[in-house]
PDB file of C-alpha atoms in Angstrom:
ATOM      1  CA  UNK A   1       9.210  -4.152 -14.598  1.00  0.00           C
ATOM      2  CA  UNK A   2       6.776  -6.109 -12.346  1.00  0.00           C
ATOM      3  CA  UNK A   3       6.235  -9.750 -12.894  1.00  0.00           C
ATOM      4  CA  UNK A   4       2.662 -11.001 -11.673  1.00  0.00           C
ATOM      5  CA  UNK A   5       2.857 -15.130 -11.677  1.00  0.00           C
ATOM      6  CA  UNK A   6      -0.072 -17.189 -11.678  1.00  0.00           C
ATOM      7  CA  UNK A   7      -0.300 -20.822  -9.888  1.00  0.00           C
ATOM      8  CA  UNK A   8      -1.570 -23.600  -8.363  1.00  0.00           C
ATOM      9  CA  UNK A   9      -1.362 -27.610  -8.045  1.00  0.00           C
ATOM     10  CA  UNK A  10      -4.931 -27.748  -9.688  1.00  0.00           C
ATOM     11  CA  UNK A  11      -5.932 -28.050 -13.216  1.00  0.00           C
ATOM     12  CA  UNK A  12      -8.605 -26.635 -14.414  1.00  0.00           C
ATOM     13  CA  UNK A  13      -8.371 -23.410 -12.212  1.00  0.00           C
ATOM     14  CA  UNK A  14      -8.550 -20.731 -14.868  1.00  0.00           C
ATOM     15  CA  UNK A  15      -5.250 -19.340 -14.710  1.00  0.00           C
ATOM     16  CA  UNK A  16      -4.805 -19.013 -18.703  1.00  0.00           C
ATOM     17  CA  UNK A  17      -8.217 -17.089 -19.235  1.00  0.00           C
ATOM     18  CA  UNK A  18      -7.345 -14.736 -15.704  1.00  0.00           C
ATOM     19  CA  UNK A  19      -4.245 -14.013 -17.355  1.00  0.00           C
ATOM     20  CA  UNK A  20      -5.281 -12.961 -20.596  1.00  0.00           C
ATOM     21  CA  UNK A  21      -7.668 -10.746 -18.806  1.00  0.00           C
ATOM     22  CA  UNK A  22      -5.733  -9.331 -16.331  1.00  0.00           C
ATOM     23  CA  UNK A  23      -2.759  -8.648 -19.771  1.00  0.00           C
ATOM     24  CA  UNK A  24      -5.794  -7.046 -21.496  1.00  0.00           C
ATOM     25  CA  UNK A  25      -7.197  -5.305 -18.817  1.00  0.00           C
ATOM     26  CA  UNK A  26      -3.552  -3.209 -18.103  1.00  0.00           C
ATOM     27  CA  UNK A  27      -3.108  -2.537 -21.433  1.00  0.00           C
ATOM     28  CA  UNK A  28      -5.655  -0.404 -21.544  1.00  0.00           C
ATOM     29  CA  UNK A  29      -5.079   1.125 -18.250  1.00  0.00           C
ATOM     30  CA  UNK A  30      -1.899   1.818 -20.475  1.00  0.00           C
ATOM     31  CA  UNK A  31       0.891  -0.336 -19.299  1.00  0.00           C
ATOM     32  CA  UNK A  32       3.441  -2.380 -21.888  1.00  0.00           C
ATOM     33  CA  UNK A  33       2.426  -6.217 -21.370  1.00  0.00           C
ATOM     34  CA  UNK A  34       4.231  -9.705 -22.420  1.00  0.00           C
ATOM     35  CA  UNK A  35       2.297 -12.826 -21.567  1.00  0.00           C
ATOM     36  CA  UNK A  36       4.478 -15.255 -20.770  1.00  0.00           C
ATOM     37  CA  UNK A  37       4.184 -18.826 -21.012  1.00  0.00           C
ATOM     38  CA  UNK A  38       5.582 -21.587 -19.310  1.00  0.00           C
ATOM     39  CA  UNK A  39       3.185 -24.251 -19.785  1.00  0.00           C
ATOM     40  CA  UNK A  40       4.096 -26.472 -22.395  1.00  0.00           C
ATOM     41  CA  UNK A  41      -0.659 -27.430 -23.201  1.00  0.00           C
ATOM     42  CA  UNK A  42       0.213 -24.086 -24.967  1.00  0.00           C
ATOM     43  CA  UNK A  43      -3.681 -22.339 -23.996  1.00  0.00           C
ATOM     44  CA  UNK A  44      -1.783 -18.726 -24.639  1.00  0.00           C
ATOM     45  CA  UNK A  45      -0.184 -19.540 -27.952  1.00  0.00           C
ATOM     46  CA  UNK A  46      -3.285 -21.218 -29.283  1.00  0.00           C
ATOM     47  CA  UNK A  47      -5.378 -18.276 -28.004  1.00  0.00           C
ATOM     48  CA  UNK A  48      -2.880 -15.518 -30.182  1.00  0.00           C
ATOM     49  CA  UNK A  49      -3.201 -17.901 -33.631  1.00  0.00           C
ATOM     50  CA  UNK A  50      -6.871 -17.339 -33.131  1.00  0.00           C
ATOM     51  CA  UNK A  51      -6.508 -13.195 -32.447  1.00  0.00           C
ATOM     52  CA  UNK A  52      -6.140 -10.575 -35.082  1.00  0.00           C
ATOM     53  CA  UNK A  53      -4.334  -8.120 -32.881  1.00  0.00           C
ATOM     54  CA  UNK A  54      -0.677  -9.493 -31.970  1.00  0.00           C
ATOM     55  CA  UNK A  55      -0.624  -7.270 -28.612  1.00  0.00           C
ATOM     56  CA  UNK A  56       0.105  -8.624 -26.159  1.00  0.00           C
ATOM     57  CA  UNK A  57       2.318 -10.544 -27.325  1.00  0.00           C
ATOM     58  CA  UNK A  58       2.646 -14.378 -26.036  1.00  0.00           C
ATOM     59  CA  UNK A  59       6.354 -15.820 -25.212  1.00  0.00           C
ATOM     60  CA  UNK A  60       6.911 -19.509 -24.687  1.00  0.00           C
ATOM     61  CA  UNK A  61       8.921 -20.054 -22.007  1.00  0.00           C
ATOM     62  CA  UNK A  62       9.140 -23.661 -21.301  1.00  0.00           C
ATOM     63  CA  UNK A  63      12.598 -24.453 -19.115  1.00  0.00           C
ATOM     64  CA  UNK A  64      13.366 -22.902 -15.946  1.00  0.00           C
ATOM     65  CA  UNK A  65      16.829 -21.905 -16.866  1.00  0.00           C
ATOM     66  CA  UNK A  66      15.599 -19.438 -19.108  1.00  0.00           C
ATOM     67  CA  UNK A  67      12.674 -17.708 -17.077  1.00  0.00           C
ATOM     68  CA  UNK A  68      15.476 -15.314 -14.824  1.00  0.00           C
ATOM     69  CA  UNK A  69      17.974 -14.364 -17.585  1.00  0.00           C
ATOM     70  CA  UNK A  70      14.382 -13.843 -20.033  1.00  0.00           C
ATOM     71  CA  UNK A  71      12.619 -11.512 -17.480  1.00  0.00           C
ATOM     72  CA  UNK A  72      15.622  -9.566 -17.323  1.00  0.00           C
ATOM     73  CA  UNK A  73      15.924  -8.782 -20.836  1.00  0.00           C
ATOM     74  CA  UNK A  74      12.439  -7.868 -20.830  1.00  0.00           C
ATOM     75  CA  UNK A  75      12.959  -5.674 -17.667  1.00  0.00           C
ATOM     76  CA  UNK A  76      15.627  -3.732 -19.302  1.00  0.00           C
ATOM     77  CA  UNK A  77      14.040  -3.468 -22.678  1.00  0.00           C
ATOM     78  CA  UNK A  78      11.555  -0.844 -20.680  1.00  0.00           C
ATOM     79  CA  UNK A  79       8.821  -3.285 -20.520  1.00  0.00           C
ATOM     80  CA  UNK A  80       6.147  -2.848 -17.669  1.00  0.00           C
ATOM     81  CA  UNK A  81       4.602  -6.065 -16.982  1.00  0.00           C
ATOM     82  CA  UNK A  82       5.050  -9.559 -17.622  1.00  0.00           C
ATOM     83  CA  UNK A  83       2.445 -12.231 -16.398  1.00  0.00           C
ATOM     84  CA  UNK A  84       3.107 -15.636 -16.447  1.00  0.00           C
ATOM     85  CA  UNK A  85       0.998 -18.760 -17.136  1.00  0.00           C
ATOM     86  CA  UNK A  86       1.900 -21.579 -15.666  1.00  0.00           C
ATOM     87  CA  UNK A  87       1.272 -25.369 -16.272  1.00  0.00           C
ATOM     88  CA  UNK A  88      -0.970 -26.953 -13.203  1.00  0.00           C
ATOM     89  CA  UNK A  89       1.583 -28.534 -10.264  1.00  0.00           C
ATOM     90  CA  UNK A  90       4.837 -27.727  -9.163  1.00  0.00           C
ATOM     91  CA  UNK A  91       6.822 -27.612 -12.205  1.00  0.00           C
ATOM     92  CA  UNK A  92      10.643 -26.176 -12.058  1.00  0.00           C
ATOM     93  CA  UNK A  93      10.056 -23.411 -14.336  1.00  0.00           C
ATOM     94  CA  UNK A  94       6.474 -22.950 -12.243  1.00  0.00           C
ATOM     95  CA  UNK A  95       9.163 -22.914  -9.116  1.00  0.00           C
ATOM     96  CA  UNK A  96      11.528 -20.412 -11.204  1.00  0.00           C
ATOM     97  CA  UNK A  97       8.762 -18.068 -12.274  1.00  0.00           C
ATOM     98  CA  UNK A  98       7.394 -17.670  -8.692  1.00  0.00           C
ATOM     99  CA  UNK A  99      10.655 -17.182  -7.389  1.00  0.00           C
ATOM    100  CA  UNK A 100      11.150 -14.125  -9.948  1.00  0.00           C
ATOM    101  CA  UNK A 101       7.762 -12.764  -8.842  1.00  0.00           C
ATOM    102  CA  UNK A 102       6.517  -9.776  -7.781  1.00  0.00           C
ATOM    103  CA  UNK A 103       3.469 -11.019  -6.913  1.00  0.00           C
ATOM    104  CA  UNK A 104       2.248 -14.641  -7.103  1.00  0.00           C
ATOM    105  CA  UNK A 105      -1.661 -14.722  -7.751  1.00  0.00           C
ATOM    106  CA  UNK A 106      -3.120 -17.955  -7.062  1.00  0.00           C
ATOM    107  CA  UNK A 107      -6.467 -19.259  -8.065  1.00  0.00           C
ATOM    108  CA  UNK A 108      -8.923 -21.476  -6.856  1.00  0.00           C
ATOM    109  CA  UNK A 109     -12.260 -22.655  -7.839  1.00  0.00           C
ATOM    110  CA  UNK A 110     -15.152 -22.645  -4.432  1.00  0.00           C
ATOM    111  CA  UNK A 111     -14.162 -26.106  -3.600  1.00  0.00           C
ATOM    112  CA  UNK A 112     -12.210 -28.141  -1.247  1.00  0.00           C
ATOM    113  CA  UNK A 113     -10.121 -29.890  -3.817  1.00  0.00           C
ATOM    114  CA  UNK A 114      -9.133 -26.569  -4.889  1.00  0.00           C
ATOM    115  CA  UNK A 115      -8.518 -24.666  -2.050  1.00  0.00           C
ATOM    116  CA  UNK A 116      -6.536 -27.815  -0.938  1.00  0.00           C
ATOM    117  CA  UNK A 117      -4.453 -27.649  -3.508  1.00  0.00           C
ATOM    118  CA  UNK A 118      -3.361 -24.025  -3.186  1.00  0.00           C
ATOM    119  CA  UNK A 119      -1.263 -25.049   0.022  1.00  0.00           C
ATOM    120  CA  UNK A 120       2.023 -26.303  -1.932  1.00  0.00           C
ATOM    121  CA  UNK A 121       1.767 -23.230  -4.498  1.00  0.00           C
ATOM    122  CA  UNK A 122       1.127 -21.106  -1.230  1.00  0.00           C
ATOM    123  CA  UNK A 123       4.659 -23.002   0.256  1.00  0.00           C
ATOM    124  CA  UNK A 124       6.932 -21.955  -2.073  1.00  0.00           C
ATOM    125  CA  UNK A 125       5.958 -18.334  -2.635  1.00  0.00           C
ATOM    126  CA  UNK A 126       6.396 -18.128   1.378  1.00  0.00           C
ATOM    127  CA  UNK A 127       9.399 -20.023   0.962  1.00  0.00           C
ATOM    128  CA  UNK A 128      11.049 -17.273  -1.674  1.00  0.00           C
ATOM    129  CA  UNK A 129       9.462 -14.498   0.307  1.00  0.00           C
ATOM    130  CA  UNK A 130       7.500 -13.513  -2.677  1.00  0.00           C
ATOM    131  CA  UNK A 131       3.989 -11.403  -1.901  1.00  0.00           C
ATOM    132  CA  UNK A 132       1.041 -13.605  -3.169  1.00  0.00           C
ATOM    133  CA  UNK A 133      -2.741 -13.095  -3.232  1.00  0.00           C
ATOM    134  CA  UNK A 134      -5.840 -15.886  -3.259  1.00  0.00           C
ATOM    135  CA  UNK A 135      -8.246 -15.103  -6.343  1.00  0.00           C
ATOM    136  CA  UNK A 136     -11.494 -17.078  -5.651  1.00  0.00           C
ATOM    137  CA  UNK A 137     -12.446 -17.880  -9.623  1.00  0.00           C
ATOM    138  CA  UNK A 138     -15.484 -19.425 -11.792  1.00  0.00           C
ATOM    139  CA  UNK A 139     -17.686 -18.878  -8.285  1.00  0.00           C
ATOM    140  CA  UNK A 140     -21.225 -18.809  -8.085  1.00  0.00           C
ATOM    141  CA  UNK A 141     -22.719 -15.339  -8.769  1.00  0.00           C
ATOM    142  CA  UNK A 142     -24.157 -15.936  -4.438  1.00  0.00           C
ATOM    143  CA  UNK A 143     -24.701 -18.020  -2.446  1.00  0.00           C
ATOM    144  CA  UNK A 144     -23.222 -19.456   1.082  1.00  0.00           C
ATOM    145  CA  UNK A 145     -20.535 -21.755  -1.127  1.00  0.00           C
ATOM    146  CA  UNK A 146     -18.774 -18.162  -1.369  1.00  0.00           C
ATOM    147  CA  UNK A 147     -18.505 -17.685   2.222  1.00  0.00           C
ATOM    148  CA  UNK A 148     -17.836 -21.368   2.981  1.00  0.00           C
ATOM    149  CA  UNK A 149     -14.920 -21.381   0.403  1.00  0.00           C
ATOM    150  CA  UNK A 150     -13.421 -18.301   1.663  1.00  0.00           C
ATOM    151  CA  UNK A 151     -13.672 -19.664   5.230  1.00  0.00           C
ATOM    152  CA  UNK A 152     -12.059 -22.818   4.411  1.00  0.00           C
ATOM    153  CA  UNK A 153      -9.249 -21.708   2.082  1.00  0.00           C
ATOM    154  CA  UNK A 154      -8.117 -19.138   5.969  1.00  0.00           C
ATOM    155  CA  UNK A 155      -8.511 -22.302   7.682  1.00  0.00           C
ATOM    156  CA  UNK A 156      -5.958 -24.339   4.960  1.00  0.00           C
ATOM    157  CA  UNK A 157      -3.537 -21.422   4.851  1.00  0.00           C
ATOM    158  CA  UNK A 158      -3.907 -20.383   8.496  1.00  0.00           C
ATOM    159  CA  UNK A 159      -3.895 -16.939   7.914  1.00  0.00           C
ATOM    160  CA  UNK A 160      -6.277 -13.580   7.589  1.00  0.00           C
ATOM    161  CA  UNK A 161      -7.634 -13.561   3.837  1.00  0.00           C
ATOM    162  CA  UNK A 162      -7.803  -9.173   4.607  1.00  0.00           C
ATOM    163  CA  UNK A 163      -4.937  -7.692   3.109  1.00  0.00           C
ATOM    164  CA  UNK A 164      -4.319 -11.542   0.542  1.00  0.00           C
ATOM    165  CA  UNK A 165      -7.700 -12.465  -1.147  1.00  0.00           C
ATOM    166  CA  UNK A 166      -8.028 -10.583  -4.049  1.00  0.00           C
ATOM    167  CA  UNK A 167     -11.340  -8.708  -4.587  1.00  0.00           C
ATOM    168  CA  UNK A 168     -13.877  -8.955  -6.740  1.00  0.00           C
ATOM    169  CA  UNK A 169     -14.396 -12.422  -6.809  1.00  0.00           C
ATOM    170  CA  UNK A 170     -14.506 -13.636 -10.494  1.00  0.00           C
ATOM    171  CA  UNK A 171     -17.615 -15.279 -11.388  1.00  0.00           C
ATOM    172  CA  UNK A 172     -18.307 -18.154 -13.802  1.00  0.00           C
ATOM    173  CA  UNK A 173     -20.247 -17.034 -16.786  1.00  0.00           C
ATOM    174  CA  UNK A 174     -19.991 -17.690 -20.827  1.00  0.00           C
ATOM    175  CA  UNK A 175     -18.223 -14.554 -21.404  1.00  0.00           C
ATOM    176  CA  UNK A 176     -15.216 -15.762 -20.503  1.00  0.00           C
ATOM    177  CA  UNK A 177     -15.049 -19.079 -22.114  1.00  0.00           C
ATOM    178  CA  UNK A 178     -16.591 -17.472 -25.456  1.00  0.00           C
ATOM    179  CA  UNK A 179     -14.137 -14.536 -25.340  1.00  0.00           C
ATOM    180  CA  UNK A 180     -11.167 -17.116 -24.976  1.00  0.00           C
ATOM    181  CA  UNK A 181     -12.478 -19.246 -28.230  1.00  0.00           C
ATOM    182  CA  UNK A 182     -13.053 -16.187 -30.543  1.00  0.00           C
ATOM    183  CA  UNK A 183      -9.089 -14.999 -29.885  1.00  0.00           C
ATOM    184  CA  UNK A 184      -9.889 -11.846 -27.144  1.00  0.00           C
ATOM    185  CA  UNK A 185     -10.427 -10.843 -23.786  1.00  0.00           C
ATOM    186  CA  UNK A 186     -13.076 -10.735 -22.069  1.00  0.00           C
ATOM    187  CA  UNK A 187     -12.616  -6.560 -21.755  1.00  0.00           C
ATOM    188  CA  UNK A 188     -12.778  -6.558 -25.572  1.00  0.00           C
ATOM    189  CA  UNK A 189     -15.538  -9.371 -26.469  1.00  0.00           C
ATOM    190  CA  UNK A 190     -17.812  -7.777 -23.878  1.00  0.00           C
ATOM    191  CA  UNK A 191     -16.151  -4.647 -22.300  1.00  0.00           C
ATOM    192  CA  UNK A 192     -19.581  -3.405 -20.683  1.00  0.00           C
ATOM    193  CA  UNK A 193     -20.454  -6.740 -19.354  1.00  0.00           C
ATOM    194  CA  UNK A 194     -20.524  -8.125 -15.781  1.00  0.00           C
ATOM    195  CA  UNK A 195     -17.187  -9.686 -16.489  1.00  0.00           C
ATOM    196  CA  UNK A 196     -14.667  -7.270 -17.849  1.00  0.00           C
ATOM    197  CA  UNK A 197     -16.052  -5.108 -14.945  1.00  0.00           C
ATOM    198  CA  UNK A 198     -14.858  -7.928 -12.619  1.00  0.00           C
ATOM    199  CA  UNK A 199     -11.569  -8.292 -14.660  1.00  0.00           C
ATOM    200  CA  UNK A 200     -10.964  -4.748 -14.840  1.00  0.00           C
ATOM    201  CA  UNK A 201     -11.569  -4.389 -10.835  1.00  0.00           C
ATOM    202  CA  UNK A 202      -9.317  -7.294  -9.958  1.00  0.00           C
ATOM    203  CA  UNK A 203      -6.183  -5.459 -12.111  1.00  0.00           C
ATOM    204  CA  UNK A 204      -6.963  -2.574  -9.982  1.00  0.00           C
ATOM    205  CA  UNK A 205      -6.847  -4.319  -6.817  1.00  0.00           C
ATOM    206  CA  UNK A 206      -3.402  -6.100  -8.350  1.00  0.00           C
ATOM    207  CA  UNK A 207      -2.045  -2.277  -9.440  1.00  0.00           C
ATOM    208  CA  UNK A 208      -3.018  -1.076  -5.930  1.00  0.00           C
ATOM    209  CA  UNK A 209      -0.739  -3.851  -4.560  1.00  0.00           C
ATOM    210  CA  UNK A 210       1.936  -3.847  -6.040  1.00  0.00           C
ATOM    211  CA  UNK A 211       1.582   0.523  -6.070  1.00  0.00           C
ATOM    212  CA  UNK A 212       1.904   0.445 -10.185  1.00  0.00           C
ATOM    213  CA  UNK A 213       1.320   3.492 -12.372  1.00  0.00           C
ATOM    214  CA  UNK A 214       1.436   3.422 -16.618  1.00  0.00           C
ATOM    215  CA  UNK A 215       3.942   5.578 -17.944  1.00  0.00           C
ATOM    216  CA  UNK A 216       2.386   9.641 -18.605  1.00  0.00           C
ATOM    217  CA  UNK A 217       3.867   9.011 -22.268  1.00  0.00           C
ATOM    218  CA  UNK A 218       1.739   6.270 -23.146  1.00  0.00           C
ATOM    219  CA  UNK A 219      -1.135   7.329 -21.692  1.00  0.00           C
ATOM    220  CA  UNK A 220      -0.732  10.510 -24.014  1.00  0.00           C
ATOM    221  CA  UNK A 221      -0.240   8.339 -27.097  1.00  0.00           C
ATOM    222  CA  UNK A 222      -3.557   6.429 -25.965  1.00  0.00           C
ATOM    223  CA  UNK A 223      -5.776   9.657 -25.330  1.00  0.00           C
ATOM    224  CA  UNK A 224      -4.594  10.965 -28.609  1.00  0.00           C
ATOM    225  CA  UNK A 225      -5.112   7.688 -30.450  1.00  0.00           C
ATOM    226  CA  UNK A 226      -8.389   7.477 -29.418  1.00  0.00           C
ATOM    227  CA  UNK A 227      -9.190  11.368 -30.218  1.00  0.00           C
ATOM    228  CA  UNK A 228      -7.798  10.578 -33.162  1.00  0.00           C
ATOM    229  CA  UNK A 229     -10.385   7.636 -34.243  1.00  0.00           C
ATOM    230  CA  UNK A 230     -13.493   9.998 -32.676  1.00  0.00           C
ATOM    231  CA  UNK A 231     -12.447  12.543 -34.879  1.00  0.00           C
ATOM    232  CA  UNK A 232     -12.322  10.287 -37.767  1.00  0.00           C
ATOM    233  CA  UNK A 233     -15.511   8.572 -37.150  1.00  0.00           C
ATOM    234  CA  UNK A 234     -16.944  12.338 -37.088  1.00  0.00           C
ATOM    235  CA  UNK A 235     -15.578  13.118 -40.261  1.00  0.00           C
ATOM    236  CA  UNK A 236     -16.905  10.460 -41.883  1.00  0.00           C
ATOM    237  CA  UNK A 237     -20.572  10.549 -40.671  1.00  0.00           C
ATOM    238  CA  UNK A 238     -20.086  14.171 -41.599  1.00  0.00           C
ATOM    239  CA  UNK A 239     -19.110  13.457 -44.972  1.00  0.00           C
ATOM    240  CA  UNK A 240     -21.746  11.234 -45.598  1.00  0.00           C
ATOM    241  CA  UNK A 241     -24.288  13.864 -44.213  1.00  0.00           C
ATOM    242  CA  UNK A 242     -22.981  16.298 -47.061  1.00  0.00           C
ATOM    243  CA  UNK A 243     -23.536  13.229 -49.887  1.00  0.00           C
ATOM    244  CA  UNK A 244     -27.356  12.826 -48.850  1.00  0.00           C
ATOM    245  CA  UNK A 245     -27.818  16.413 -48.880  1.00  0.00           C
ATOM    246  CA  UNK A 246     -26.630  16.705 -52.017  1.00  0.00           C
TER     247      UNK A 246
END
């Protein structure tokens, strides 16, 4: 299994919404997803009382003496992928859950309050030795505050953003916000729009990291699943084609 943990000092960052769309966005590249939750606001849990569809399933996780033993059940249940949510600052399950990482993603809004504030996230994944990644989010669609931001956040963490600043950059638009509020991700509320495209490339850019391939098996049951609904969609349009006729 391969934890992904997402963090930073700032509020406000998106972390909860990137999460849901990175869970969303694997599971249908067909990997087994938990979300896990650490932040006590509760964004996940609210979000799954609001969804229809129970997968992925969302797991409160609110002390840090339970994060370790937890993701080791998990791991040894045959699970895939867990990605954490965590609560804004330096919490000790936020500490715990990075220190369990396989990769910590860390977000941060084009502005120098933000970017600021990724420096004591950034400290203890380099503390832990634990591969992290910058994900500029909610950025302008252009525009030289994109350059500026990724300029400034090499300068704060004094290295070379190549190989550590995840790609694309996630801009802000409705989709994301709206997808959140109706209980889905933003790969199912709008999977052809500019967003879930953006979602869907960041996961690959994550799955490319951390070298991460879904299991043949499930991709089998997936294929077939969906063959399985064509075929009954055709049957049905082709029954209804016989009705008229007659």
């Amino acid at each position: 299994m391969h934890t992904i943990v997402l963090a930073t000092q700032k509020g406000g960052s998106g972390k909860s919404t990137l999460a849901i769309g990175l869970a969303l966005a694997a599971r249908q590249a067909g990997f087994t997803v938990r979300l896990i939750e650490t932040d006590p606001q509760g964004t996940l849990s609210s979000w799954q009382r609001r969804r229809s569809d129970k997968d992925p399933v969302v797991e409160p996780i609110y002390h840090a003496a339970n994060i370790e033993p937890r993701l080791k059940m998990l791991a040894e249940s045959g699970l895939q992928l867990a990605i954490v949510d965590t609560a804004a600052g330096l919490s000790a399950a936020t500490t715990a859950a990075i220190r369990h990482s396989d990769l910590c993603l860390i977000p941060a809004r084009p502005s120098v309050a933000d970017i600021e504030a990724t420096l004591s996230t950034l400290s203890v994944a380099r503390a832990w030795k634990r591969p992290y990644g910058f994900v500029l989010n909610q950025t302008p669609i252009r525009g030289q505050r994109i350059d500026n931001a990724a300029d400034a956040l090499a300068e704060e963490a004094a290295l070379d953003l190549t190989e550590v600043l995840a790609r694309p950059l996630i801009v802000m638009r409705n989709d994301h916000q709206d997808s959140l509020a109706a209980g889905l991700a933003v790969s199912e509320f709008a999977p052809s729009g500019k967003s879930a495209e953006e979602i869907r490339g960041l996961w690959r850019w994550i799955a490319t990291r951390l070298d991460l391939s879904a299991t043949t098996n499930l991709l089998i049951d997936q294929v077939i699943s969906a063959a399985d609904g064509i075929l009954h969609v055709a049957a049905e349009r082709a029954s209804d084609e016989t009705t008229l006729a007659s």
